[in-house]
Amino acid sequence: MLGHWIASLLAAGHTPLFQGVAIILATFVLEDAATVLAAMQAEQGGISIGLALGSLFLGIVLGDVGLYGLGWLSARAPWVARRLPPQRQETIRAWLCGRVFKVVFVSRFLPGLRLPTYTTCGFLGADLRQFTLAAIVATTCWTTLLFGVSLRVGQVLM
């Protein structure tokens, strides 16, 4: 019975749907590692470049919007919302209002800023369309760059 399950999993590992879902889920754990490993797999011919990049983009953007959602949900929890006084919230919200795209875009490239920036955007109710657009553009730039470098370096390492 166990041998049947293992054989089924091994066979599924070669189907594009399973590969795409695995990459999407991997981005929720470690985005950059998922990107490097997907590139190396593509370089070896185990997955198409289009499927790898598409899955990476989708997983990363979903994760980014998920962080925004966590911030949005936390603003609805009274004990969390009390941590930041309403006057301070308004000050930050006013500053962020015209800068959502820039702030989200830049935070993609600076280590350690995504979690606090994206959850703050959600907490303060920043424009979700601007947030999502910035996440898509920044993810496309960063992930394509990292994927391309990993593809080249992967050839050398392999």
PDB file of C-alpha atoms in Angstrom:
ATOM      1  CA  MET A   1       0.000   0.000   0.000  1.00  0.00           C
ATOM      2  CA  LEU A   2       2.780   2.462   0.949  1.00  0.00           C
ATOM      3  CA  GLY A   3       4.641   1.587  -2.254  1.00  0.00           C
ATOM      4  CA  HIS A   4       1.546   2.519  -4.273  1.00  0.00           C
ATOM      5  CA  TRP A   5       1.348   5.942  -2.590  1.00  0.00           C
ATOM      6  CA  ILE A   6       5.040   6.597  -3.148  1.00  0.00           C
ATOM      7  CA  ALA A   7       4.766   5.602  -6.799  1.00  0.00           C
ATOM      8  CA  SER A   8       1.728   7.865  -7.199  1.00  0.00           C
ATOM      9  CA  LEU A   9       3.568  10.818  -5.644  1.00  0.00           C
ATOM     10  CA  LEU A  10       6.597  10.255  -7.845  1.00  0.00           C
ATOM     11  CA  ALA A  11       4.404  10.131 -10.944  1.00  0.00           C
ATOM     12  CA  ALA A  12       2.513  13.261  -9.849  1.00  0.00           C
ATOM     13  CA  GLY A  13       5.815  15.080  -9.471  1.00  0.00           C
ATOM     14  CA  HIS A  14       6.143  15.038 -13.239  1.00  0.00           C
ATOM     15  CA  THR A  15       2.734  16.570 -13.958  1.00  0.00           C
ATOM     16  CA  PRO A  16       2.668  20.324 -14.594  1.00  0.00           C
ATOM     17  CA  LEU A  17      -0.317  20.894 -12.282  1.00  0.00           C
ATOM     18  CA  PHE A  18       1.420  19.243  -9.339  1.00  0.00           C
ATOM     19  CA  GLN A  19       4.684  21.046 -10.090  1.00  0.00           C
ATOM     20  CA  GLY A  20       2.921  24.416 -10.236  1.00  0.00           C
ATOM     21  CA  VAL A  21       1.036  23.845  -6.985  1.00  0.00           C
ATOM     22  CA  ALA A  22       4.233  22.677  -5.263  1.00  0.00           C
ATOM     23  CA  ILE A  23       6.057  25.854  -6.335  1.00  0.00           C
ATOM     24  CA  ILE A  24       3.151  28.080  -5.231  1.00  0.00           C
ATOM     25  CA  LEU A  25       3.100  26.410  -1.806  1.00  0.00           C
ATOM     26  CA  ALA A  26       6.889  26.610  -1.539  1.00  0.00           C
ATOM     27  CA  THR A  27       6.746  30.396  -1.967  1.00  0.00           C
ATOM     28  CA  PHE A  28       4.714  30.589   1.249  1.00  0.00           C
ATOM     29  CA  VAL A  29       7.642  29.001   3.093  1.00  0.00           C
ATOM     30  CA  LEU A  30      10.716  30.614   1.484  1.00  0.00           C
ATOM     31  CA  GLU A  31      10.223  32.705  -1.652  1.00  0.00           C
ATOM     32  CA  ASP A  32      13.854  33.061  -2.654  1.00  0.00           C
ATOM     33  CA  ALA A  33      14.672  29.406  -2.062  1.00  0.00           C
ATOM     34  CA  ALA A  34      11.616  28.374  -4.093  1.00  0.00           C
ATOM     35  CA  THR A  35      12.787  30.685  -6.884  1.00  0.00           C
ATOM     36  CA  VAL A  36      16.314  29.290  -6.929  1.00  0.00           C
ATOM     37  CA  LEU A  37      15.131  25.673  -6.808  1.00  0.00           C
ATOM     38  CA  ALA A  38      12.517  26.229  -9.528  1.00  0.00           C
ATOM     39  CA  ALA A  39      15.188  27.815 -11.739  1.00  0.00           C
ATOM     40  CA  MET A  40      17.543  24.910 -11.181  1.00  0.00           C
ATOM     41  CA  GLN A  41      14.725  22.472 -11.979  1.00  0.00           C
ATOM     42  CA  ALA A  42      13.936  24.422 -15.159  1.00  0.00           C
ATOM     43  CA  GLU A  43      17.594  24.441 -16.142  1.00  0.00           C
ATOM     44  CA  GLN A  44      17.652  20.660 -15.864  1.00  0.00           C
ATOM     45  CA  GLY A  45      14.498  20.384 -17.969  1.00  0.00           C
ATOM     46  CA  GLY A  46      12.318  19.088 -15.138  1.00  0.00           C
ATOM     47  CA  ILE A  47       9.826  21.941 -15.522  1.00  0.00           C
ATOM     48  CA  SER A  48       9.177  24.564 -18.160  1.00  0.00           C
ATOM     49  CA  ILE A  49      10.477  28.065 -17.532  1.00  0.00           C
ATOM     50  CA  GLY A  50       7.008  29.521 -18.135  1.00  0.00           C
ATOM     51  CA  LEU A  51       5.352  27.216 -15.598  1.00  0.00           C
ATOM     52  CA  ALA A  52       8.089  27.855 -13.043  1.00  0.00           C
ATOM     53  CA  LEU A  53       7.945  31.655 -13.369  1.00  0.00           C
ATOM     54  CA  GLY A  54       4.153  31.771 -13.538  1.00  0.00           C
ATOM     55  CA  SER A  55       3.839  29.657 -10.411  1.00  0.00           C
ATOM     56  CA  LEU A  56       6.428  31.744  -8.604  1.00  0.00           C
ATOM     57  CA  PHE A  57       4.669  34.995  -9.540  1.00  0.00           C
ATOM     58  CA  LEU A  58       1.288  33.687  -8.470  1.00  0.00           C
ATOM     59  CA  GLY A  59       2.507  32.248  -5.176  1.00  0.00           C
ATOM     60  CA  ILE A  60       4.498  35.323  -4.196  1.00  0.00           C
ATOM     61  CA  VAL A  61       1.727  37.792  -5.047  1.00  0.00           C
ATOM     62  CA  LEU A  62      -0.823  35.653  -3.187  1.00  0.00           C
ATOM     63  CA  GLY A  63       1.500  35.646  -0.180  1.00  0.00           C
ATOM     64  CA  ASP A  64       1.913  39.414  -0.367  1.00  0.00           C
ATOM     65  CA  VAL A  65      -1.840  39.991  -0.551  1.00  0.00           C
ATOM     66  CA  GLY A  66      -2.196  37.510   2.310  1.00  0.00           C
ATOM     67  CA  LEU A  67       0.094  39.646   4.472  1.00  0.00           C
ATOM     68  CA  TYR A  68      -2.021  42.682   3.597  1.00  0.00           C
ATOM     69  CA  GLY A  69      -5.065  40.633   4.640  1.00  0.00           C
ATOM     70  CA  LEU A  70      -3.484  39.745   7.983  1.00  0.00           C
ATOM     71  CA  GLY A  71      -2.945  43.434   8.660  1.00  0.00           C
ATOM     72  CA  TRP A  72      -6.521  44.214   7.645  1.00  0.00           C
ATOM     73  CA  LEU A  73      -7.838  41.497   9.971  1.00  0.00           C
ATOM     74  CA  SER A  74      -5.668  42.661  12.857  1.00  0.00           C
ATOM     75  CA  ALA A  75      -7.172  46.164  12.590  1.00  0.00           C
ATOM     76  CA  ARG A  76     -10.543  44.567  13.341  1.00  0.00           C
ATOM     77  CA  ALA A  77      -9.281  43.031  16.585  1.00  0.00           C
ATOM     78  CA  PRO A  78      -9.842  45.678  19.298  1.00  0.00           C
ATOM     79  CA  TRP A  79      -6.889  44.595  21.425  1.00  0.00           C
ATOM     80  CA  VAL A  80      -4.556  45.006  18.423  1.00  0.00           C
ATOM     81  CA  ALA A  81      -6.094  48.235  17.153  1.00  0.00           C
ATOM     82  CA  ARG A  82      -5.577  49.849  20.577  1.00  0.00           C
ATOM     83  CA  ARG A  83      -1.804  49.425  20.226  1.00  0.00           C
ATOM     84  CA  LEU A  84      -1.703  52.264  17.697  1.00  0.00           C
ATOM     85  CA  PRO A  85      -3.679  55.335  18.759  1.00  0.00           C
ATOM     86  CA  PRO A  86      -6.216  56.623  16.194  1.00  0.00           C
ATOM     87  CA  GLN A  87      -4.388  59.943  15.769  1.00  0.00           C
ATOM     88  CA  ARG A  88      -1.144  58.107  14.939  1.00  0.00           C
ATOM     89  CA  GLN A  89      -3.041  55.816  12.544  1.00  0.00           C
ATOM     90  CA  GLU A  90      -4.385  58.846  10.695  1.00  0.00           C
ATOM     91  CA  THR A  91      -0.951  60.445  10.479  1.00  0.00           C
ATOM     92  CA  ILE A  92       0.584  57.295   9.000  1.00  0.00           C
ATOM     93  CA  ARG A  93      -2.423  56.709   6.731  1.00  0.00           C
ATOM     94  CA  ALA A  94      -2.171  60.271   5.374  1.00  0.00           C
ATOM     95  CA  TRP A  95       1.550  59.846   4.686  1.00  0.00           C
ATOM     96  CA  LEU A  96       1.027  56.459   3.038  1.00  0.00           C
ATOM     97  CA  CYS A  97      -1.966  57.549   0.941  1.00  0.00           C
ATOM     98  CA  GLY A  98      -0.054  58.836  -2.089  1.00  0.00           C
ATOM     99  CA  ARG A  99       2.921  56.548  -1.624  1.00  0.00           C
ATOM    100  CA  VAL A 100       1.449  53.044  -1.513  1.00  0.00           C
ATOM    101  CA  PHE A 101       2.943  51.951  -4.826  1.00  0.00           C
ATOM    102  CA  LYS A 102       6.438  53.303  -4.058  1.00  0.00           C
ATOM    103  CA  VAL A 103       6.517  51.976  -0.498  1.00  0.00           C
ATOM    104  CA  VAL A 104       5.390  48.480  -1.494  1.00  0.00           C
ATOM    105  CA  PHE A 105       7.698  48.388  -4.514  1.00  0.00           C
ATOM    106  CA  VAL A 106      10.786  49.425  -2.539  1.00  0.00           C
ATOM    107  CA  SER A 107      10.035  47.066   0.347  1.00  0.00           C
ATOM    108  CA  ARG A 108      10.230  44.090  -2.047  1.00  0.00           C
ATOM    109  CA  PHE A 109      13.932  44.794  -2.556  1.00  0.00           C
ATOM    110  CA  LEU A 110      14.956  45.568   1.032  1.00  0.00           C
ATOM    111  CA  PRO A 111      15.343  42.534   3.293  1.00  0.00           C
ATOM    112  CA  GLY A 112      13.130  42.461   6.353  1.00  0.00           C
ATOM    113  CA  LEU A 113      10.664  45.143   5.227  1.00  0.00           C
ATOM    114  CA  ARG A 114       7.948  43.112   3.515  1.00  0.00           C
ATOM    115  CA  LEU A 115       6.193  41.723   6.597  1.00  0.00           C
ATOM    116  CA  PRO A 116       5.930  44.998   8.531  1.00  0.00           C
ATOM    117  CA  THR A 117       5.185  47.070   5.426  1.00  0.00           C
ATOM    118  CA  TYR A 118       2.546  44.796   3.936  1.00  0.00           C
ATOM    119  CA  THR A 119       0.741  44.158   7.217  1.00  0.00           C
ATOM    120  CA  THR A 120       0.824  47.883   8.015  1.00  0.00           C
ATOM    121  CA  CYS A 121      -0.718  48.631   4.633  1.00  0.00           C
ATOM    122  CA  GLY A 122      -3.525  46.211   5.440  1.00  0.00           C
ATOM    123  CA  PHE A 123      -3.927  47.491   8.983  1.00  0.00           C
ATOM    124  CA  LEU A 124      -4.310  51.066   7.752  1.00  0.00           C
ATOM    125  CA  GLY A 125      -6.529  50.118   4.823  1.00  0.00           C
ATOM    126  CA  ALA A 126      -4.148  51.320   2.117  1.00  0.00           C
ATOM    127  CA  ASP A 127      -5.518  51.201  -1.426  1.00  0.00           C
ATOM    128  CA  LEU A 128      -5.610  47.468  -2.212  1.00  0.00           C
ATOM    129  CA  ARG A 129      -5.455  48.028  -5.988  1.00  0.00           C
ATOM    130  CA  GLN A 130      -2.281  50.130  -5.687  1.00  0.00           C
ATOM    131  CA  PHE A 131      -0.844  47.621  -3.220  1.00  0.00           C
ATOM    132  CA  THR A 132      -1.562  44.667  -5.513  1.00  0.00           C
ATOM    133  CA  LEU A 133      -0.259  46.448  -8.612  1.00  0.00           C
ATOM    134  CA  ALA A 134       2.982  47.333  -6.815  1.00  0.00           C
ATOM    135  CA  ALA A 135       3.313  43.751  -5.527  1.00  0.00           C
ATOM    136  CA  ILE A 136       2.854  42.393  -9.063  1.00  0.00           C
ATOM    137  CA  VAL A 137       5.341  44.802 -10.654  1.00  0.00           C
ATOM    138  CA  ALA A 138       7.967  44.379  -7.921  1.00  0.00           C
ATOM    139  CA  THR A 139       7.548  40.602  -7.876  1.00  0.00           C
ATOM    140  CA  THR A 140       7.924  40.461 -11.636  1.00  0.00           C
ATOM    141  CA  CYS A 141      11.161  42.463 -11.498  1.00  0.00           C
ATOM    142  CA  TRP A 142      12.737  40.754  -8.493  1.00  0.00           C
ATOM    143  CA  THR A 143      11.674  37.193  -9.237  1.00  0.00           C
ATOM    144  CA  THR A 144      12.653  37.379 -12.908  1.00  0.00           C
ATOM    145  CA  LEU A 145      16.071  38.733 -11.937  1.00  0.00           C
ATOM    146  CA  LEU A 146      16.654  36.107  -9.230  1.00  0.00           C
ATOM    147  CA  PHE A 147      15.303  33.350 -11.485  1.00  0.00           C
ATOM    148  CA  GLY A 148      17.583  34.388 -14.353  1.00  0.00           C
ATOM    149  CA  VAL A 149      20.653  34.568 -12.145  1.00  0.00           C
ATOM    150  CA  SER A 150      19.786  31.195 -10.586  1.00  0.00           C
ATOM    151  CA  LEU A 151      19.301  29.704 -14.028  1.00  0.00           C
ATOM    152  CA  ARG A 152      22.833  30.776 -15.026  1.00  0.00           C
ATOM    153  CA  VAL A 153      24.453  29.926 -11.703  1.00  0.00           C
ATOM    154  CA  GLY A 154      22.545  26.636 -11.648  1.00  0.00           C
ATOM    155  CA  GLN A 155      24.201  25.660 -14.921  1.00  0.00           C
ATOM    156  CA  VAL A 156      27.596  26.234 -13.354  1.00  0.00           C
ATOM    157  CA  LEU A 157      26.731  24.450 -10.096  1.00  0.00           C
ATOM    158  CA  MET A 158      25.240  21.447 -11.835  1.00  0.00           C
TER     159      MET A 158
END
